[in-house]
Coordinates of C-alpha atoms in Angstrom, one line a residue:
Chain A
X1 CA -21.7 136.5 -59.1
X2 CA -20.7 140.2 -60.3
X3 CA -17.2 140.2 -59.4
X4 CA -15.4 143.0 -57.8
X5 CA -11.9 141.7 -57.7
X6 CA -10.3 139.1 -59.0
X7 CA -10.1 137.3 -55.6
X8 CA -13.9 136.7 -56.2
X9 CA -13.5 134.4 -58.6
X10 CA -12.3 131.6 -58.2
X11 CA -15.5 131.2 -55.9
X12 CA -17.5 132.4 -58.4
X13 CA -16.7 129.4 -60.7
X14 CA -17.0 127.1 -57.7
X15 CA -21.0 128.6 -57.0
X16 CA -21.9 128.2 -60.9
X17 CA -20.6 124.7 -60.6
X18 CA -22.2 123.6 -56.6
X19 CA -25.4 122.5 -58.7
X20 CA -23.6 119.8 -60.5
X21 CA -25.5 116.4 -59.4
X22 CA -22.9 113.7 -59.7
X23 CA -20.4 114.8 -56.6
X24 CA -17.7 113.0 -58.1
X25 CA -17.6 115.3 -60.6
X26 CA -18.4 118.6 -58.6
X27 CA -15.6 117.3 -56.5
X28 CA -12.8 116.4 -59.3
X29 CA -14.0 120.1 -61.3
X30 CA -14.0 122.3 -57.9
X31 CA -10.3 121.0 -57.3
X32 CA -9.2 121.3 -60.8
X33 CA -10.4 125.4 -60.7
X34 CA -9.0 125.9 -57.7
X35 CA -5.7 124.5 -59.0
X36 CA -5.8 126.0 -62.2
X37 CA -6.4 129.7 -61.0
X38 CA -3.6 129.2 -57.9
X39 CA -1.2 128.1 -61.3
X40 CA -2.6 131.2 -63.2
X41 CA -1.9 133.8 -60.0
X42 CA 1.9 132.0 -59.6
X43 CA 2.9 132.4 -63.2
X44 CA 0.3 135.1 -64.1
X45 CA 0.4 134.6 -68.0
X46 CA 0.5 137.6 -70.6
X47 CA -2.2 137.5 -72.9
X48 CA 0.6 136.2 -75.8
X49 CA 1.7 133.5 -73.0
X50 CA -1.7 132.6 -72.2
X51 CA -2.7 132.3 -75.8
X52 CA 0.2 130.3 -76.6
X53 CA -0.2 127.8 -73.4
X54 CA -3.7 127.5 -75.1
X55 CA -2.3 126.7 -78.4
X56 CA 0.3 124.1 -77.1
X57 CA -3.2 122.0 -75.7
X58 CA -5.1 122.6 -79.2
X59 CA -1.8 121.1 -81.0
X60 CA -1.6 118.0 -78.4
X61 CA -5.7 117.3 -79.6
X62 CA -4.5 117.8 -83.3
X63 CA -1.7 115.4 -83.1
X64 CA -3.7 112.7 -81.5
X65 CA -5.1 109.9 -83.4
X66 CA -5.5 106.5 -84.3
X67 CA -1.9 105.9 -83.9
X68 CA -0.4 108.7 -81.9
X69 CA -1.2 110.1 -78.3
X70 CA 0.3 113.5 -77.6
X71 CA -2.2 114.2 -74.4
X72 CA -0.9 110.9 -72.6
X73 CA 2.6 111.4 -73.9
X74 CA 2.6 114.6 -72.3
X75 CA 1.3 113.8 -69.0
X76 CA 3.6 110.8 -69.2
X77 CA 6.6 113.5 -69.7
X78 CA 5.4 115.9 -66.9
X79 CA 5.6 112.5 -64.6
X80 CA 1.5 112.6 -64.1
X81 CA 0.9 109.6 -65.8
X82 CA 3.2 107.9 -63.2
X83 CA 2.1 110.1 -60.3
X84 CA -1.7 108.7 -60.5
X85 CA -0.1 105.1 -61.1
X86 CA 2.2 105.2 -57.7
X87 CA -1.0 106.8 -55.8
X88 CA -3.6 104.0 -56.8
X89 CA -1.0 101.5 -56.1
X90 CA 1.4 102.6 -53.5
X91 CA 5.0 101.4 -53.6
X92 CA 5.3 98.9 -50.1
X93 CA 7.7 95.7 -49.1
X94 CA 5.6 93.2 -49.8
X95 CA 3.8 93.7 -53.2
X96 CA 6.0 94.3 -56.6
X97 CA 5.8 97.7 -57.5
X98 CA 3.7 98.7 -60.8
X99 CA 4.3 100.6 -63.9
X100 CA 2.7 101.9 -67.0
X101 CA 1.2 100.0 -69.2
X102 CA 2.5 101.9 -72.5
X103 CA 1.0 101.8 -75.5
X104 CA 2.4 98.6 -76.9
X105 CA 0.7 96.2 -75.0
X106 CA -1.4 93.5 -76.8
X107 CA -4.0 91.1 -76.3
X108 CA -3.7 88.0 -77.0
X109 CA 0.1 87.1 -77.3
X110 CA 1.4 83.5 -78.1
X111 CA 1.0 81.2 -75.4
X112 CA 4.1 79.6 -74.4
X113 CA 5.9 76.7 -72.4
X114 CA 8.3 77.2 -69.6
X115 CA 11.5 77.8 -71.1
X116 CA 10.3 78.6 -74.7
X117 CA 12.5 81.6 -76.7
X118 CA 9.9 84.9 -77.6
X119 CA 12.9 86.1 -79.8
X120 CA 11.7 84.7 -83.0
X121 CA 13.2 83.4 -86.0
X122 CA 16.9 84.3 -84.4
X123 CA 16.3 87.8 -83.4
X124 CA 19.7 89.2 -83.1
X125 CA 21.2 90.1 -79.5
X126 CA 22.1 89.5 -76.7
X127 CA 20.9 86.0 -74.9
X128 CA 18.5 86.6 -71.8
X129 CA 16.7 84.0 -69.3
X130 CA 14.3 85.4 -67.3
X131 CA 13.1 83.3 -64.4
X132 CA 11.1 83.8 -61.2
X133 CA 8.2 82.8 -59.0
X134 CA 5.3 84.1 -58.3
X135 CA 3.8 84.5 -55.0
X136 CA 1.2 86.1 -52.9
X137 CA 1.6 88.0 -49.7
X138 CA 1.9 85.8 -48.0
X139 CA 4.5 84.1 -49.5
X140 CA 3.0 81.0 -50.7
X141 CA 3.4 80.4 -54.6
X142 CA 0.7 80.9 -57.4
X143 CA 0.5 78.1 -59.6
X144 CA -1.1 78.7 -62.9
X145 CA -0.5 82.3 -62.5
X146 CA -0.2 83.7 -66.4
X147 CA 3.0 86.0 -66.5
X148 CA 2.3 88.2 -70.1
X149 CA 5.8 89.5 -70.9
X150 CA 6.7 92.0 -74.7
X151 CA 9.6 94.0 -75.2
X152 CA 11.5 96.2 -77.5
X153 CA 14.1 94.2 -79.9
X154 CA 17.7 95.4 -79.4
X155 CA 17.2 98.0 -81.6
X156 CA 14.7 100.0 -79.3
X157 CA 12.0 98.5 -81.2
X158 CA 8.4 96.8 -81.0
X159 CA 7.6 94.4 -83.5
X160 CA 5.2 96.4 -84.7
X161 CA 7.0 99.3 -85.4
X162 CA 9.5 97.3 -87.4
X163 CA 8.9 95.5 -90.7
X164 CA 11.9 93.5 -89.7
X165 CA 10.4 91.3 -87.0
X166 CA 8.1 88.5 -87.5
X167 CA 4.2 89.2 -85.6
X168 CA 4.1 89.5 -82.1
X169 CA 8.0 88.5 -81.8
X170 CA 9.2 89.1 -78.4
X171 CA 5.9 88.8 -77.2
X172 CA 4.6 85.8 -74.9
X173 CA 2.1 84.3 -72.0
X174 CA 4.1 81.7 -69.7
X175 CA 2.3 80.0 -67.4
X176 CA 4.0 79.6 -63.8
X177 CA 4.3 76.0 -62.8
X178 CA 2.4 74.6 -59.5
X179 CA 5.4 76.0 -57.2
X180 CA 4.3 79.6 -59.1
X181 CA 7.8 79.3 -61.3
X182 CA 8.5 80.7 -64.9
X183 CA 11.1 80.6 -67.0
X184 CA 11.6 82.2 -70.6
X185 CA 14.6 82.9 -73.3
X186 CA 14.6 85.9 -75.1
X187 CA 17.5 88.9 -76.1
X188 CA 18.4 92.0 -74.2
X189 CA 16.3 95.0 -75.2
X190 CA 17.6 98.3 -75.6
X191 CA 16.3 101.6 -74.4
X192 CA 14.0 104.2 -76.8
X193 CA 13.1 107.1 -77.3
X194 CA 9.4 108.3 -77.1
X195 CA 8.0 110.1 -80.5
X196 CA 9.6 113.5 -81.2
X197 CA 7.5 114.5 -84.0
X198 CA 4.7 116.2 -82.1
X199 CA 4.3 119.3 -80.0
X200 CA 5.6 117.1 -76.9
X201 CA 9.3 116.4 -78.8
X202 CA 9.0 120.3 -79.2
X203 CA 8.3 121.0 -75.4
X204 CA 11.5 118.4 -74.8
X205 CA 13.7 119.7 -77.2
X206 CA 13.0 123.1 -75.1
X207 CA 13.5 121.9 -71.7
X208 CA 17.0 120.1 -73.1
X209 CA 15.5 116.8 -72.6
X210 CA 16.2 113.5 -74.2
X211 CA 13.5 111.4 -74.7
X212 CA 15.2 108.3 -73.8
X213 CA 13.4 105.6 -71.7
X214 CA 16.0 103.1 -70.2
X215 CA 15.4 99.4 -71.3
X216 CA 13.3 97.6 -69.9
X217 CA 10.9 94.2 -70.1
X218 CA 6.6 95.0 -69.3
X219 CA 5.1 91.9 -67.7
X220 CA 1.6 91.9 -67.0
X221 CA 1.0 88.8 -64.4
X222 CA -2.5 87.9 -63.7
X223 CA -4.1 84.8 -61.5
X224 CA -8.0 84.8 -60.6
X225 CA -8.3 86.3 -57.3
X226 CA -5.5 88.3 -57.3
X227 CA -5.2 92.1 -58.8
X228 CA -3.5 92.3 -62.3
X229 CA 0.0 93.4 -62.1
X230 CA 1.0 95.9 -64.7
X231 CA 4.7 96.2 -64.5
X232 CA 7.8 96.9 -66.1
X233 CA 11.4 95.6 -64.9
X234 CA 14.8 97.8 -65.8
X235 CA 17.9 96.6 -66.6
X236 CA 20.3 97.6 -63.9
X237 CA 23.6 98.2 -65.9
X238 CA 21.0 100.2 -68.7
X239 CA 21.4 104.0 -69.5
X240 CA 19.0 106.7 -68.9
X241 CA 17.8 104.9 -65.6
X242 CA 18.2 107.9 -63.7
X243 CA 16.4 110.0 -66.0
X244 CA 13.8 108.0 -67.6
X245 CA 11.6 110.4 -69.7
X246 CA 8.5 108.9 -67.7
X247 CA 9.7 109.1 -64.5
X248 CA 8.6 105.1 -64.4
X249 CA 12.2 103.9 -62.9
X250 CA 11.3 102.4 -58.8
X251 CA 13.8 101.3 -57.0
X252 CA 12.5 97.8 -56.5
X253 CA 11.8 97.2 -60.5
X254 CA 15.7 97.8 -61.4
X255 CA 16.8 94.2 -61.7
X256 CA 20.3 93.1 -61.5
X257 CA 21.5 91.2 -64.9
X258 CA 23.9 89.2 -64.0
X259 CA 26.4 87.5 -67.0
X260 CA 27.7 84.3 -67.6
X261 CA 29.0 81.6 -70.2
X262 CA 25.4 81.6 -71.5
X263 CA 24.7 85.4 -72.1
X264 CA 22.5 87.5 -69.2
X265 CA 20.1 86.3 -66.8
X266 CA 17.7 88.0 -64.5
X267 CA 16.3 86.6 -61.5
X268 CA 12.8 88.1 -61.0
X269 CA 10.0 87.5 -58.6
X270 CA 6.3 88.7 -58.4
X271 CA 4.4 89.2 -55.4
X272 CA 0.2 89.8 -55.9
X273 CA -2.1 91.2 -53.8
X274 CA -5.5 90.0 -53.3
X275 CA -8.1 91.8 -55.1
X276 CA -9.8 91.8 -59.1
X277 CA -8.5 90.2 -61.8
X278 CA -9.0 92.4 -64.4
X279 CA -7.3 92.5 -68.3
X280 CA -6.9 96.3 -69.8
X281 CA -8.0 97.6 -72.6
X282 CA -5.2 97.3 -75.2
X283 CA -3.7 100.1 -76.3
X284 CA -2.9 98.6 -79.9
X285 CA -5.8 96.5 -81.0
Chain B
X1 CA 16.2 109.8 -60.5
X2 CA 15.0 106.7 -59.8
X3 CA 11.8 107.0 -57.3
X4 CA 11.2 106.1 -53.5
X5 CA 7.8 107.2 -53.2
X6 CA 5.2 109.0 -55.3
X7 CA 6.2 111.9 -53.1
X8 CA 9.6 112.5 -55.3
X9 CA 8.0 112.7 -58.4
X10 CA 7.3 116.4 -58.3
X11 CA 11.1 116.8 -57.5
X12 CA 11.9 114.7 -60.3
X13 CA 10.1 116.3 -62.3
X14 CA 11.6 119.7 -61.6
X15 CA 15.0 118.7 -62.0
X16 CA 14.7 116.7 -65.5
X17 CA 13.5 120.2 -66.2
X18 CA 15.7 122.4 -64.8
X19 CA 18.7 122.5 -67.7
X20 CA 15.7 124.3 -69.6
X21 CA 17.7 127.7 -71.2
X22 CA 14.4 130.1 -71.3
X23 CA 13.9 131.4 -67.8
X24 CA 10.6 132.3 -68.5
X25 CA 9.8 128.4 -69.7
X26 CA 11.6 127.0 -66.5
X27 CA 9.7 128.6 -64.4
X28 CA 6.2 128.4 -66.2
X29 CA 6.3 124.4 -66.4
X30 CA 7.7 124.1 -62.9
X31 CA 4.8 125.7 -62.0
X32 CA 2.3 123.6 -63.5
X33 CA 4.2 120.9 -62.5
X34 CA 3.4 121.5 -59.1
X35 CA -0.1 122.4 -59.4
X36 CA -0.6 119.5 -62.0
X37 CA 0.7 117.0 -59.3
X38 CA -1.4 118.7 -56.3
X39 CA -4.4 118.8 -58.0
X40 CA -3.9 114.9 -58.8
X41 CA -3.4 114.0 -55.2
X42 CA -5.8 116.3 -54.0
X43 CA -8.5 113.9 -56.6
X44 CA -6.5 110.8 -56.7
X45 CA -8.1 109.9 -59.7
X46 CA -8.7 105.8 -60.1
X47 CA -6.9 104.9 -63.9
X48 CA -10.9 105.2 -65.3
X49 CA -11.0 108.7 -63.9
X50 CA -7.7 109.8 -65.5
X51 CA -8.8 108.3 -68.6
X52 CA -11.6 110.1 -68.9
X53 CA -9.8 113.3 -68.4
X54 CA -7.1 112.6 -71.2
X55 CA -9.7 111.9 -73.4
X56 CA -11.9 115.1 -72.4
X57 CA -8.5 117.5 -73.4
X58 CA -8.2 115.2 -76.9
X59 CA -12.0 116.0 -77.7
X60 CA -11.5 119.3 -76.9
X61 CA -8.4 119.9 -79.3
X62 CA -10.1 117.5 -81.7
X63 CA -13.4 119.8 -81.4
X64 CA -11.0 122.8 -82.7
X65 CA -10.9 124.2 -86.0
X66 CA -11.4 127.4 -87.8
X67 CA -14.6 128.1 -87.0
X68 CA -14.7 126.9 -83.5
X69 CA -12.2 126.8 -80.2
X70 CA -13.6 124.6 -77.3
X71 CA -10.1 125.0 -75.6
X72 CA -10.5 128.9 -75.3
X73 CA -14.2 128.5 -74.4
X74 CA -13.2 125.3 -72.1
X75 CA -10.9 128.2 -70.5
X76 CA -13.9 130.9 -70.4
X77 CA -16.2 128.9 -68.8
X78 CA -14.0 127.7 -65.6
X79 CA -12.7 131.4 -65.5
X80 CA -9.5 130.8 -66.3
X81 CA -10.0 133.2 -69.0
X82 CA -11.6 136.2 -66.9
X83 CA -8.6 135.6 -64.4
X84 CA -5.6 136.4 -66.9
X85 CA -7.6 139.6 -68.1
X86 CA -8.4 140.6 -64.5
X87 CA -4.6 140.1 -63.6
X88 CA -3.6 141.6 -66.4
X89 CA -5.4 144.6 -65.6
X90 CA -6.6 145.0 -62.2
X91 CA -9.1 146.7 -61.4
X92 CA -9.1 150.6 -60.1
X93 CA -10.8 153.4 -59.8
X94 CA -9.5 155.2 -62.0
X95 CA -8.9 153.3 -65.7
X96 CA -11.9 151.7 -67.1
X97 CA -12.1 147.9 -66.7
X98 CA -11.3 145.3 -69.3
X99 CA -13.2 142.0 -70.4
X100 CA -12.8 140.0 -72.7
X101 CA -12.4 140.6 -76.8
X102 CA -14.1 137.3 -77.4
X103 CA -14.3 135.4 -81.5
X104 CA -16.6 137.6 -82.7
X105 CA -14.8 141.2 -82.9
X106 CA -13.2 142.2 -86.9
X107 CA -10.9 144.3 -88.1
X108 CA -12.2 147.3 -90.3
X109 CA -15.5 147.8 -89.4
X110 CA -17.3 150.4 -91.3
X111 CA -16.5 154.8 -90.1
X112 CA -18.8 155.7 -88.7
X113 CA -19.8 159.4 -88.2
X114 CA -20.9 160.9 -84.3
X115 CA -24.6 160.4 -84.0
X116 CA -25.0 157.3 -86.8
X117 CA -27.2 154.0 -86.2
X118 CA -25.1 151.0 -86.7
X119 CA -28.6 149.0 -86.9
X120 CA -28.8 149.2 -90.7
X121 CA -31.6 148.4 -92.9
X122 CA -33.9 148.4 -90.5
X123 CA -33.1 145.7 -88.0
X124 CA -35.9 145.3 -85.9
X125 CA -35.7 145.7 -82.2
X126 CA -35.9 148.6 -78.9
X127 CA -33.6 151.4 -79.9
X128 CA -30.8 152.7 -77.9
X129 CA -28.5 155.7 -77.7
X130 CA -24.9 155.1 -76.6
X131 CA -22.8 158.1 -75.2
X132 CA -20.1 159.4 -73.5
X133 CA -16.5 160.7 -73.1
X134 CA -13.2 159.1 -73.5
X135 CA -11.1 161.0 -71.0
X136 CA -7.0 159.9 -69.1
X137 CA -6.6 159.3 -65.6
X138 CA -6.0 163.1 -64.6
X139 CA -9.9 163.6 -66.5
X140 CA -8.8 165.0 -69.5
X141 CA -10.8 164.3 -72.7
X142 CA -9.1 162.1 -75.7
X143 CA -9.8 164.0 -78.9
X144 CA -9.6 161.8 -81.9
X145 CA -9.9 158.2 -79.7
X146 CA -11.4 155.5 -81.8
X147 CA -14.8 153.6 -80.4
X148 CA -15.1 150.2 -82.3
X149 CA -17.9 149.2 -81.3
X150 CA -19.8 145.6 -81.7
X151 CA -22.6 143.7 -80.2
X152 CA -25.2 140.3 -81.0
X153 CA -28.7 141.4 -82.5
X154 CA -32.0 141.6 -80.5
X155 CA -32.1 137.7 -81.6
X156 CA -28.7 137.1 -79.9
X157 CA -27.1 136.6 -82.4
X158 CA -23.5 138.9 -84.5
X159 CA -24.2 139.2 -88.0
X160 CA -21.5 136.9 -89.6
X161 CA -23.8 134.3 -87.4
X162 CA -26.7 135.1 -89.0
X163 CA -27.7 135.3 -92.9
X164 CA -30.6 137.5 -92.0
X165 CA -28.2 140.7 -91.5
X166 CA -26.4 142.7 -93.6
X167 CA -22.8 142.4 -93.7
X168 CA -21.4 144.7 -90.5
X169 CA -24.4 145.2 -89.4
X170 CA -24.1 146.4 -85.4
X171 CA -20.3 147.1 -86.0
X172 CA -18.9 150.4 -86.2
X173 CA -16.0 152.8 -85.4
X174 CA -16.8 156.1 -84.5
X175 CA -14.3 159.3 -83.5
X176 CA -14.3 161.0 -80.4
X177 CA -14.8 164.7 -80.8
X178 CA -12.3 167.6 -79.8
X179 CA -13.9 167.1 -75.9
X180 CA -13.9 163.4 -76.3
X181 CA -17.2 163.0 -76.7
X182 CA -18.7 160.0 -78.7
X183 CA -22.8 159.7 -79.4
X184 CA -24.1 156.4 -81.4
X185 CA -27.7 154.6 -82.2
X186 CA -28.3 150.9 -82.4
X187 CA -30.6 148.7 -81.2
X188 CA -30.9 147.1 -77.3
X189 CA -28.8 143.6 -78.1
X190 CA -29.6 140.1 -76.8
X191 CA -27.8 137.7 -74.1
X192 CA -26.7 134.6 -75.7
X193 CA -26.0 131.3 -75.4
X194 CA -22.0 130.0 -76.3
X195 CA -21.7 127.1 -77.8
X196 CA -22.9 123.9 -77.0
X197 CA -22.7 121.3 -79.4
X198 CA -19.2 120.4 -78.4
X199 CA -17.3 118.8 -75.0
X200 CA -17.6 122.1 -73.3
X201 CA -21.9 121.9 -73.6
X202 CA -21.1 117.9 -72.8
X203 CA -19.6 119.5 -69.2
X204 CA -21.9 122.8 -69.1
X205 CA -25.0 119.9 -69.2
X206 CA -23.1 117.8 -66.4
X207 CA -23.0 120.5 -64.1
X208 CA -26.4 121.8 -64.9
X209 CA -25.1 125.0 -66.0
X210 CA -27.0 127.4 -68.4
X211 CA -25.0 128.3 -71.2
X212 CA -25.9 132.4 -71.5
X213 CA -24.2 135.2 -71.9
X214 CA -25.7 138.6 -70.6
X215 CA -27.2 141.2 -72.9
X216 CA -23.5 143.3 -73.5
X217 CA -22.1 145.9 -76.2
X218 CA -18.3 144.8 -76.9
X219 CA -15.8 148.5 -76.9
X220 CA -12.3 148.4 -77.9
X221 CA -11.3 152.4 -77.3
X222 CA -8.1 153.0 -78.7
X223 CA -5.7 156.4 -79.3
X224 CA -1.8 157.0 -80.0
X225 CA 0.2 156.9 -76.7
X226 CA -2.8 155.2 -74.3
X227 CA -3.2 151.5 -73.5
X228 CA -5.6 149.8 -75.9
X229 CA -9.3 148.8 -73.8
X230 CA -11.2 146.2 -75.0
X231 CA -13.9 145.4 -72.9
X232 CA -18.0 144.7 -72.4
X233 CA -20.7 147.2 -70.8
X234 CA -23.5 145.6 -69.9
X235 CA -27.3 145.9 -69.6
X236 CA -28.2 146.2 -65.6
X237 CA -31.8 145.5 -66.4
X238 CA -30.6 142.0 -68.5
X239 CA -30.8 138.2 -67.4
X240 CA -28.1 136.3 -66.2
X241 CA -25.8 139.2 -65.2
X242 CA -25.3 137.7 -61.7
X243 CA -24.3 134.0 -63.7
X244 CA -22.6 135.2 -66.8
X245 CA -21.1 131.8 -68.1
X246 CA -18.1 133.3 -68.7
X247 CA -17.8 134.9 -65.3
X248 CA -17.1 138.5 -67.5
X249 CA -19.1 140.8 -65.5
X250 CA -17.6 143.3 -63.3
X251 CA -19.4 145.6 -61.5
X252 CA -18.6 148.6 -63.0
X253 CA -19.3 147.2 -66.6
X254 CA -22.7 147.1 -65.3
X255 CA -24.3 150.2 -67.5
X256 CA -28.0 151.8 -66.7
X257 CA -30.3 151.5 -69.3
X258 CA -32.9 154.4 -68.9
X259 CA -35.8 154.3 -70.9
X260 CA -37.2 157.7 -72.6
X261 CA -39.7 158.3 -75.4
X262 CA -37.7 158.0 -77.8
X263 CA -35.9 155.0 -76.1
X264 CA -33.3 153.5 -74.4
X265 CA -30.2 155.6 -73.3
X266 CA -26.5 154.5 -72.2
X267 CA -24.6 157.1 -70.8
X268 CA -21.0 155.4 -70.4
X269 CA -17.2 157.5 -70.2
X270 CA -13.8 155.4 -71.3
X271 CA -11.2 156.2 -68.9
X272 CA -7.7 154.8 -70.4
X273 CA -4.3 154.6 -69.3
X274 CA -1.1 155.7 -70.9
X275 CA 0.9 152.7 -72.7
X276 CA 1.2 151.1 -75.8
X277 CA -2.0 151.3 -78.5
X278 CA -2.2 148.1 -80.1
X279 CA -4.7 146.4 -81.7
X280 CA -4.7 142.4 -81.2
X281 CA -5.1 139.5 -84.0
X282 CA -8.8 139.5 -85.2
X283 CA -10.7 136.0 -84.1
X284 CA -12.3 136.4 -87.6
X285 CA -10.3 137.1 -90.6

């Protein structure tokens, strides 16, 4: 098309692309222009502007690697991440709420019996006993149901960002008991920040964000016939859990520590819902 | 704020944001923000699909270096690129219309005087005699504006491309005379394809898009106390005028090529606005 105003173009872009033959694609690209030229018209960038939102993508792909992702830290920061996690599993009554994965998930974590301690060789902190049941809609308990569980130390961090831990410390797989029960010990974890040393810690430090996520415990609780659960459960008396840098905080995955002669506990339960039973790939390998 | 339903996110969002101290900022990424997020629930993108996506931006940055940008030409071909020129500087009657510099313009091409051939040694191919005027909006000529002119070979391809032509070849800057007037020979130039051995040709391929440029002769008229132009004029007898891939032609860059014995002719006039001259960053050191 030979445009003769901007207006035209915007369906110009949509025609050059209508010959696209997988209409998934034609469908997820003729949305995306549309959005990206209504953003472009709202804000209507000077060239410097434009060249420098340009530059801010280029320095995300630069500063993501083996070890580092800038691209999914930032959509993580600008709550997208989250947004396309609450829309493919809606929040409802009856099934526990999901989260991010993260990237600290891994495969393969030590199995454990009921009761067993994941903070290894006397991790310093705070005692913690998680329990809970798992159940599905209907109520009626999972037995056998694995319930993978890793957190940061009480430092803010994973054992393997810290020389100081032993290998997968604070890591675990428990196996819920024929009435769908699970029990583990481990020590409070503390909140963290997310890295700071890329172009995303520069876009915070702009906006006058922290990067603080509150603390929290990731349990990933699987049983065949039933869709993986990819969750995360916050401390209720933590900081930051109003303003979580990912925007990951539900209502219904604060859970109330309650304290006693013993140190902490936390009563959790986990409700599936019928469906695939499918392992991620894991972020770390 | 600790989230309800995937419909507070935007919200959220918004307000971790809102402490941000450059106005400008604020209201740029609240923007996106809200596009970002309507464009994911418009798609609702399964966790495969989003995936994808992140790892489409990191090949893109990752594709980036000195020699190539497949995040400016990712932005070219969906028109994004186009759009901030257009809105930059709308179209009228009465100023000349802009496009876009593109990578291949460089600073301190050779002077060139009224009447000279920037096709040197020889290079094959139809010839062609550009004229015109450089004139303000009330008609009156520009003595002294500068016409940088620069344009692909009859191969399709700029010289720094192509080891075949001299250094500079097709480049030149030539001074308007006391009436304006401006009078140049060169050879007819090729369309072209952009680049395709990167993500951008993976997604040109997908949508069974043709990756060519129209036949064009880049401008950048310039004079003390008038708006700087940079833009393309255009071959009306070329290919792929009506699907430029970069969605750069506008009607009135559309130039008539009339053919003579002695060869082609371009008659085109420069009509610029008063403002600031300034000359941008050269793509190319």
């Amino acid at each position: 098309m030979i445009v003769e105003h901007q207006s035209d173009l915007t369906l110009a872009v949509e025609q050059a692309m209508q010959a696209t033959p997988d209409p998934r694609l034609r469908e997820v690209m003729s949305a995306f222009v549309r959005h990206a030229h209504a953003f472009v018209r709202e804000v209507r960038p000077t060239d410097a502007e434009f060249e420098r939102g340009l530059g801010f993508l280029i320095a995300l792909g630069h500063a993501t690697g083996e070890t580092t992702n800038e691209v999914v830290l930032a959509a993580d920061v600008l709550g997208v991440s989250t947004l396309v996690d609450l829309l493919n599993n809606p929040l409802g009554d009856d099934v526990t709420a999901t989260a991010l994965l993260g990237p600290f998930w891994r495969l393969n974590a030590p199995a454990c019996a009921s009761g067993d301690c994941i903070a290894r060789d006397n991790t310093p902190g705070e005692p913690l006993t998680v329990s809970g049941q798992v159940r599905d809609r209907a109520g009626r308990p999972i037995a056998g149901a694995k319930v993978d569980v890793w957190q940061a130390s009480p430092v803010g961090l994973y054992e393997n960002q810290d020389e100081g831990q032993p290998t997968m410390n604070l890591r675990g797989v428990f196996t819920a008991d024929g009435d769908g029960r699970f029990a583990l010990r481990t020590v409070r974890p503390a909140g963290y920040p997310v890295p700071t040393d890329g172009p995303v810690g520069d876009l915070l430090r702009a906006q006058r964000r922290h990067p603080y996520r509150p603390a929290h415990i990731h349990f990933m609780v699987t049983a065949p016939g039933y869709r993986t659960l990819v969750t995360q459960v916050f401390a209720d008396d933590g900081e930051h859990l109003e303003t979580d840098v990912t925007f990951s905080v539900v209502r219904s995955l604060v859970g109330r520590l309650a304290s006693g002669p013993e140190g902490f506990r936390l009563a959790y339960d986990f409700v599936l819902e019928e469906g695939e039973s499918r392992v991620p790939t894991p972020p770390i390998p």
